[in-house]
Coordinates of C-alpha atoms and ligand atoms in Angstrom, one line a residue:
M1 CA 0.0 0.0 0.2
T2 CA 1.4 3.4 -0.4
A3 CA 0.8 6.6 1.5
S4 CA 1.9 10.1 0.9
I5 CA 4.8 11.9 2.9
I6 CA 6.0 15.3 3.4
L7 CA 9.7 15.4 2.1
G8 CA 9.9 18.7 2.4
T9 CA 8.6 22.0 3.5
G10 CA 9.5 25.7 3.2
S11 CA 8.4 29.3 3.9
Y12 CA 8.9 32.8 3.4
T13 CA 7.4 36.1 5.1
P14 CA 8.2 39.6 3.6
D15 CA 11.1 42.4 5.3
K16 CA 8.9 44.4 6.2
I17 CA 8.0 44.5 9.9
I18 CA 5.3 46.1 11.3
T19 CA 4.8 46.4 15.2
N20 CA 1.5 47.0 17.0
D21 CA 3.5 50.2 17.8
D22 CA 3.4 51.1 14.0
M23 CA -0.2 50.5 13.9
S24 CA -1.5 52.1 16.8
K25 CA -0.2 55.4 14.7
I26 CA -2.9 53.9 11.9
V27 CA -5.7 53.4 13.7
D28 CA -6.9 53.6 17.5
T29 CA -5.0 51.1 19.0
S30 CA -2.7 49.9 21.2
D31 CA 0.2 47.5 21.6
E32 CA -1.0 46.3 25.1
W33 CA -4.7 45.9 23.9
I34 CA -3.5 43.7 20.3
K35 CA -1.0 41.9 22.6
T36 CA -3.7 40.8 25.3
R37 CA -6.3 40.2 23.3
T38 CA -4.9 38.2 20.7
G39 CA -0.9 37.3 21.5
I40 CA 0.1 39.3 18.5
R41 CA 3.3 41.5 18.9
Q42 CA 4.1 42.1 14.7
R43 CA 3.3 41.5 11.4
R44 CA 5.0 41.3 7.9
F45 CA 3.5 42.9 4.9
A46 CA 4.8 42.5 1.2
A47 CA 5.5 45.1 -0.6
D48 CA 3.8 47.1 -3.1
N49 CA 4.8 45.1 -6.1
E50 CA 4.8 41.6 -4.4
T51 CA 2.5 39.5 -5.4
T52 CA 1.0 36.0 -3.4
S53 CA 2.4 34.1 -6.1
D54 CA 6.3 35.7 -5.6
M55 CA 5.8 35.0 -1.9
A56 CA 5.1 31.6 -3.1
L57 CA 8.1 31.1 -5.3
Q58 CA 10.0 31.8 -2.3
A59 CA 8.4 29.1 -0.1
A60 CA 8.1 26.6 -3.0
S61 CA 12.2 27.0 -3.9
K62 CA 13.2 26.5 0.0
A63 CA 10.6 23.8 0.2
I64 CA 12.0 21.7 -2.9
L65 CA 15.7 22.5 -1.9
N66 CA 15.0 21.2 2.0
A67 CA 13.4 18.3 -0.3
G68 CA 16.4 17.3 -1.9
I69 CA 14.4 17.0 -5.4
E70 CA 14.1 17.8 -9.2
K71 CA 11.6 20.5 -9.4
N72 CA 11.1 18.4 -12.7
S73 CA 9.7 16.1 -10.3
I74 CA 6.8 18.0 -9.6
D75 CA 3.6 17.0 -11.4
C76 CA 1.3 19.2 -9.8
I77 CA 0.9 22.4 -7.9
I78 CA -2.3 23.0 -5.5
F79 CA -2.4 26.6 -4.3
A80 CA -4.6 27.4 -1.1
T81 CA -4.9 31.2 -0.8
M82 CA -8.1 33.4 -0.8
T83 CA -5.4 36.4 -2.1
P84 CA -4.8 35.4 -5.5
D85 CA -2.4 37.5 -7.5
M86 CA -6.0 37.9 -9.5
P87 CA -9.4 36.2 -9.5
F88 CA -8.0 34.3 -12.7
P89 CA -6.1 33.1 -13.8
S90 CA -5.1 30.9 -10.8
S91 CA -1.8 32.1 -8.4
A92 CA -1.1 28.0 -9.0
C93 CA -1.0 28.9 -13.4
I94 CA 1.0 31.8 -12.3
L95 CA 3.7 30.1 -9.9
Q96 CA 3.9 27.3 -12.6
H97 CA 5.5 29.7 -15.1
K98 CA 8.0 31.5 -12.2
M99 CA 8.9 28.2 -11.8
G100 CA 9.6 27.2 -15.0
L101 CA 7.4 23.8 -14.5
P102 CA 5.3 23.9 -18.3
N103 CA 2.7 21.8 -18.6
V104 CA 2.3 20.7 -14.6
T105 CA -1.1 21.0 -13.5
A106 CA -1.9 23.4 -11.4
F107 CA -5.2 25.3 -9.7
D108 CA -6.1 27.4 -6.7
I109 CA -8.3 26.1 -4.2
Q110 CA -10.1 28.3 -1.6
A111 CA -10.7 27.4 1.9
A112 CA -9.4 30.6 3.6
C113 CA -7.6 29.6 6.7
S114 CA -8.4 25.9 6.6
G115 CA -6.8 25.9 2.9
F116 CA -3.2 24.4 4.1
I117 CA -5.0 21.2 5.3
Y118 CA -7.5 20.8 2.3
A119 CA -4.6 21.2 0.2
L120 CA -2.5 18.6 1.8
N121 CA -5.7 16.3 2.1
L122 CA -6.5 16.6 -1.6
A123 CA -2.8 16.0 -2.5
N124 CA -2.5 12.8 -1.0
T125 CA -5.9 11.2 -2.3
M126 CA -4.2 12.5 -5.3
I127 CA -1.3 10.3 -4.7
L128 CA -2.9 7.4 -3.3
S129 CA -5.2 7.2 -6.8
K130 CA -1.6 7.3 -8.0
Q131 CA -2.5 9.5 -10.2
Y132 CA 0.2 11.9 -9.2
K133 CA 3.4 11.1 -7.6
T134 CA 5.1 14.2 -6.2
I135 CA 2.9 17.1 -5.2
L136 CA 3.7 21.0 -4.5
I137 CA 1.5 22.6 -2.2
I138 CA 1.6 26.1 -1.2
G139 CA -0.3 28.6 0.9
A140 CA 0.4 31.9 0.5
E141 CA -1.6 34.9 1.1
K142 CA -1.0 38.8 0.5
L143 CA -4.0 40.1 3.3
S144 CA -2.8 43.2 3.6
S145 CA -4.1 44.0 0.0
I146 CA -7.8 43.3 1.4
L147 CA -7.3 45.1 4.8
D148 CA -9.1 47.8 5.9
F149 CA -6.9 50.3 7.6
E150 CA -10.0 52.2 9.1
D151 CA -11.0 49.3 10.7
R152 CA -9.2 48.3 14.0
T153 CA -10.9 45.6 14.5
T154 CA -9.8 43.4 11.8
C155 CA -6.4 45.6 10.3
V156 CA -4.3 44.4 13.3
L157 CA -4.6 40.7 13.4
F158 CA -3.4 39.5 10.0
G159 CA 0.1 39.6 8.1
D160 CA 1.3 38.4 4.7
G161 CA 3.4 35.0 4.1
A162 CA 4.0 32.2 2.3
S163 CA 4.3 28.2 2.8
A164 CA 4.9 25.3 0.8
A165 CA 5.3 21.8 1.1
I166 CA 5.9 18.4 -1.2
L167 CA 3.9 15.7 -1.0
T168 CA 5.3 12.3 -2.4
E169 CA 4.5 8.6 -2.3
S170 CA 5.8 6.2 -0.2
N171 CA 5.9 2.7 -0.1
D172 CA 6.2 2.7 3.9
S173 CA 2.5 2.5 5.1
N174 CA 3.1 3.5 8.6
I175 CA 4.2 7.0 8.1
G176 CA 2.9 9.9 6.6
I177 CA -0.6 11.7 6.7
L178 CA -2.1 9.2 8.7
H179 CA -5.9 10.9 8.8
T180 CA -7.2 14.4 7.8
D181 CA -11.1 15.5 8.9
T182 CA -12.3 18.2 7.2
G183 CA -15.7 20.2 7.1
A184 CA -17.2 23.5 6.1
D185 CA -20.7 25.4 7.0
G186 CA -21.6 27.8 4.6
E187 CA -25.3 28.8 6.4
T188 CA -23.2 32.2 7.9
P189 CA -20.5 33.3 5.3
E190 CA -20.9 37.0 6.7
L191 CA -18.8 36.1 10.0
L192 CA -15.9 36.5 7.5
H193 CA -16.3 37.8 4.5
Q194 CA -14.7 39.8 1.1
P195 CA -18.3 41.3 0.1
A196 CA -17.2 42.6 -3.1
G197 CA -15.6 42.3 -6.6
G198 CA -17.1 38.5 -7.2
S199 CA -20.0 38.5 -9.3
A200 CA -22.4 39.2 -6.2
I201 CA -20.9 42.6 -5.9
P202 CA -19.1 43.5 -8.7
P203 CA -16.6 46.5 -8.3
S204 CA -18.5 49.7 -8.5
I205 CA -17.9 53.2 -7.3
D206 CA -20.8 52.5 -5.2
S207 CA -18.8 48.7 -3.8
L208 CA -15.4 50.8 -3.4
N209 CA -17.1 54.4 -1.4
N210 CA -18.8 51.5 1.0
R211 CA -15.3 49.6 1.6
L212 CA -17.0 46.5 0.2
H213 CA -13.7 45.0 -1.2
F214 CA -12.3 45.2 2.2
L215 CA -12.3 41.8 4.7
K216 CA -15.2 41.8 7.2
M217 CA -15.4 40.2 10.2
N218 CA -17.4 39.2 13.0
G219 CA -14.4 38.7 15.7
K220 CA -16.1 37.4 18.8
E221 CA -18.8 34.6 16.9
I222 CA -15.7 33.6 14.9
F223 CA -14.0 32.8 18.3
K224 CA -16.6 30.8 19.9
K225 CA -16.9 28.6 16.8
A226 CA -13.2 28.1 16.7
V227 CA -12.7 27.0 19.8
R228 CA -15.9 24.2 19.6
V229 CA -15.4 23.0 16.0
M230 CA -11.7 23.0 16.1
G231 CA -11.9 20.9 19.4
Q232 CA -14.3 18.3 17.6
S233 CA -12.1 18.2 15.0
C234 CA -9.2 17.2 16.1
V235 CA -10.9 14.4 18.6
K236 CA -12.7 13.1 15.6
S237 CA -8.8 12.5 14.2
L238 CA -7.9 11.3 17.2
E239 CA -10.6 8.8 17.5
A240 CA -10.3 7.5 13.6
C241 CA -6.7 6.8 14.5
N242 CA -7.1 4.9 17.4
L243 CA -4.9 7.5 19.2
T244 CA -5.7 9.7 22.3
S245 CA -4.4 13.5 23.1
E246 CA -1.2 11.7 25.0
D247 CA 0.1 10.0 21.9
I248 CA 0.8 13.8 20.1
D249 CA 4.1 14.6 20.3
L250 CA 3.3 18.4 18.9
V251 CA 0.4 19.9 17.5
I252 CA 0.5 23.2 14.9
P253 CA -2.6 25.3 15.2
H254 CA -3.7 28.0 13.2
Q255 CA -2.3 31.1 14.4
A256 CA -5.3 33.4 14.6
N257 CA -5.4 34.1 18.4
M258 CA -3.5 33.1 21.4
R259 CA -6.6 33.0 23.8
I260 CA -8.2 30.7 21.2
I261 CA -4.7 28.0 21.1
E262 CA -4.9 27.7 24.7
S263 CA -8.6 26.8 25.0
L264 CA -7.9 24.1 22.4
A265 CA -5.2 23.5 24.5
K266 CA -7.5 22.6 27.7
R267 CA -10.0 21.4 25.6
L268 CA -7.7 18.2 24.1
E269 CA -5.6 18.3 27.4
I270 CA -2.5 18.7 25.7
P271 CA -0.2 21.2 27.4
L272 CA 0.4 24.7 25.8
D273 CA 4.0 23.6 25.2
K274 CA 3.4 20.7 22.7
F275 CA 2.3 23.8 20.4
H276 CA 4.1 25.1 18.0
N277 CA 3.4 29.2 18.0
N278 CA 4.4 32.0 16.1
L279 CA 1.6 33.8 16.3
D280 CA 3.5 36.6 18.0
L281 CA 5.5 37.0 14.9
Y282 CA 3.4 37.2 12.1
G283 CA -0.1 37.3 12.7
N284 CA -2.7 35.5 11.5
T285 CA -1.7 34.7 8.0
S286 CA -4.8 32.6 7.4
A287 CA -3.8 29.6 5.0
A288 CA -0.2 30.4 4.8
S289 CA 0.0 30.0 9.0
I290 CA -0.2 26.5 9.3
G291 CA 2.7 26.2 6.8
I292 CA 4.9 28.8 8.3
A293 CA 4.4 27.0 11.5
L294 CA 5.1 23.6 10.3
D295 CA 8.6 24.9 8.4
E296 CA 9.6 26.6 11.5
A297 CA 9.2 23.4 13.8
I298 CA 10.8 21.1 11.3
Q299 CA 14.0 23.6 10.7
A300 CA 14.1 24.2 14.6
N301 CA 14.3 20.8 15.3
R302 CA 10.8 19.8 17.1
I303 CA 9.7 17.3 15.2
K304 CA 11.9 14.1 14.9
K305 CA 11.7 10.6 12.9
G306 CA 8.7 8.6 14.3
D307 CA 6.7 11.6 16.0
R308 CA 3.0 12.5 15.3
I309 CA 2.0 15.7 14.6
L310 CA -1.9 17.5 14.7
L311 CA -2.4 19.8 12.4
V312 CA -6.3 22.0 13.3
A313 CA -7.5 25.3 11.1
F314 CA -10.6 27.1 11.4
G315 CA -11.9 29.7 9.1
A316 CA -13.6 31.4 6.5
G317 CA -16.6 29.8 5.0
L318 CA -17.0 28.2 8.0
T319 CA -14.3 26.2 7.1
W320 CA -12.2 23.6 9.3
G321 CA -9.8 20.7 9.2
S322 CA -7.9 19.1 11.7
Q323 CA -4.7 16.4 10.3
I324 CA -2.9 13.4 11.9
I325 CA 0.8 13.1 10.4
Q326 CA 3.2 10.3 11.2
W327 CA 6.7 11.6 10.5
Ligands
LIG1 O1 -8.6 33.4 10.8 C1 -9.8 33.1 11.0 C2 -10.4 33.0 12.0 N1 -10.5 33.9 12.7 C3 -9.9 34.5 13.9 O2 -9.8 33.2 14.3 C4 -10.5 35.5 14.9 C5 -11.5 35.2 16.0 N2 -11.8 36.3 16.9 C6 -10.9 36.7 17.7 O3 -9.6 36.4 17.3 C7 -11.5 38.1 18.3 O4 -12.8 38.1 18.9 C8 -10.6 39.1 18.1 C9 -9.0 39.7 18.5 C10 -10.7 39.9 16.9 C11 -11.6 40.3 19.4 O5 -11.2 40.4 20.6 P1 -12.5 40.5 21.5 O6 -12.0 39.8 22.7 O7 -13.2 39.2 21.2 O8 -13.2 41.4 21.8 P2 -14.2 42.2 20.8 O9 -14.4 42.0 20.1 O10 -15.2 41.9 22.4 O11 -14.0 44.0 21.6 C12 -13.9 44.2 22.7 C13 -13.7 45.9 22.9 C14 -14.5 46.7 22.2 O12 -14.6 48.1 22.4 P3 -15.8 48.4 23.7 O13 -17.0 47.9 22.3 O14 -16.1 47.1 24.6 O15 -16.2 49.3 23.7 C15 -13.8 46.8 20.5 O16 -14.2 48.4 19.8 O17 -12.2 46.1 22.4 C16 -12.5 47.4 21.3 N3 -11.9 46.8 20.1 C17 -10.2 47.2 20.5 N4 -9.6 48.1 20.7 C18 -8.2 48.3 20.4 C19 -11.5 46.3 19.1 N5 -10.4 46.1 18.4 C20 -9.2 46.8 19.1 C21 -8.5 47.3 18.8 N6 -7.5 47.9 19.6 N7 -7.4 46.9 18.0

C-alpha cells in the first residue's frame, strides 16, 4: 500500500515588519490591547510590487531544496489562497510559469485559513489514487491587500506570508498522513468575508465608496465557533487513528489568536508547550499560517522521525480541518 509523506517544507515572510506600535499610528489601538487580546506583537507586510505568487515562489524554492528533489519531478501544484494575484488565472498557473514547470497541472483552492490542510488532504488522495506522484502544496496570502486600515477590529490581526510542502508517495504505509478530518458550514458567510469583487457585488463606485472590497469579520462569533469546532475536529481525527491526546508529540494550530490556542489546549488536555506558535511574529496569515509554523518547527528540530503531529485550522466559509501525520 502507498502512503504520502512530506519530503520537505519551505516558508517565506516579507522583510517589512509592522509592530503593534506602528499599527497604533494608523488606527485607534495599542500594543497592550493587541498583545493581550490576541498574542500578536508584529506582522509582516509584502512590498507593494510583491504578489502572493512571488512569495509562494520563495517558499516553493526552499521546499524543493529541503526535499532534495529535482523541481521537474513535481507533477502537480495546488495553491491555497484567498488573496490570489488576480481572480483568474489561478495563482498556481502564475507560479507554475515563474518556476519554469511548463505543462504541470496547477490549480488554486479556496478554503481560507483551512486551505493548507484542505490542500494536503487533496494532494494525499491524489497520490493514493496513483494519478500523481509528487505534489507541491502552497499556502500563501497577501492579506494586507484586502485589509481595511480604517477598521481597527480587523486590520491589526493579519499579516502576509507563504508556505510550501512537497508531498510524495512512500511505500511505508506506517508513516505520512494518517488521517484528515475536514468540514464546512456555509450558513453564515458574513461572519468572515470580502463582500465585493465577485459576481454578487462586482466592482463599482458604490462598492468602493462603501469599502466592500475589504475583509470584514465578526470576531466574537468566529472565536466561539473556532474553539468548539477545532476541538471537535481534533477529537474525530484522534479517534479515527485510535489515538489519544497523549499520543501527540506536537500540535501545529492555525495562528489566529493565542486565546483560541490556549482554549484548544485545555479542551484537548494537551500541554501548551506541545503547541508550536509564531503568532507573535506574523499575526494571522490565513492559508499560509500552518505551513509557516510547520516549516519553522522542522527547522528548529522540534519534529523528529517517529513523532505524531496534529495540524488543526478554522476559517472563513466557515471551514475547518485537522490532520494527523506520522513523521
Ligand atoms: O483566521 C480565521 C479566524 N479568525 C479568528 O479566529 C479571529 C477570532 N476572533 C478573535 O480573535 C477575537 O474575537 C478578536 C481579537 C477579533 C477580538 O477580541 P475580543 O476579545 O472578542 O474583543 P471584542 O470584539 O469583544 O472587542 C472588545 C472591545 C470593543 O470595545 P467595547 O465595545 O467593549 O468598548 C472593541 O471596540 O475592544 C475594542 N477593540 C479594540 N480596541 C483597541 C476592537 N479592536 C480593537 C483594537 N484596539 N484593535
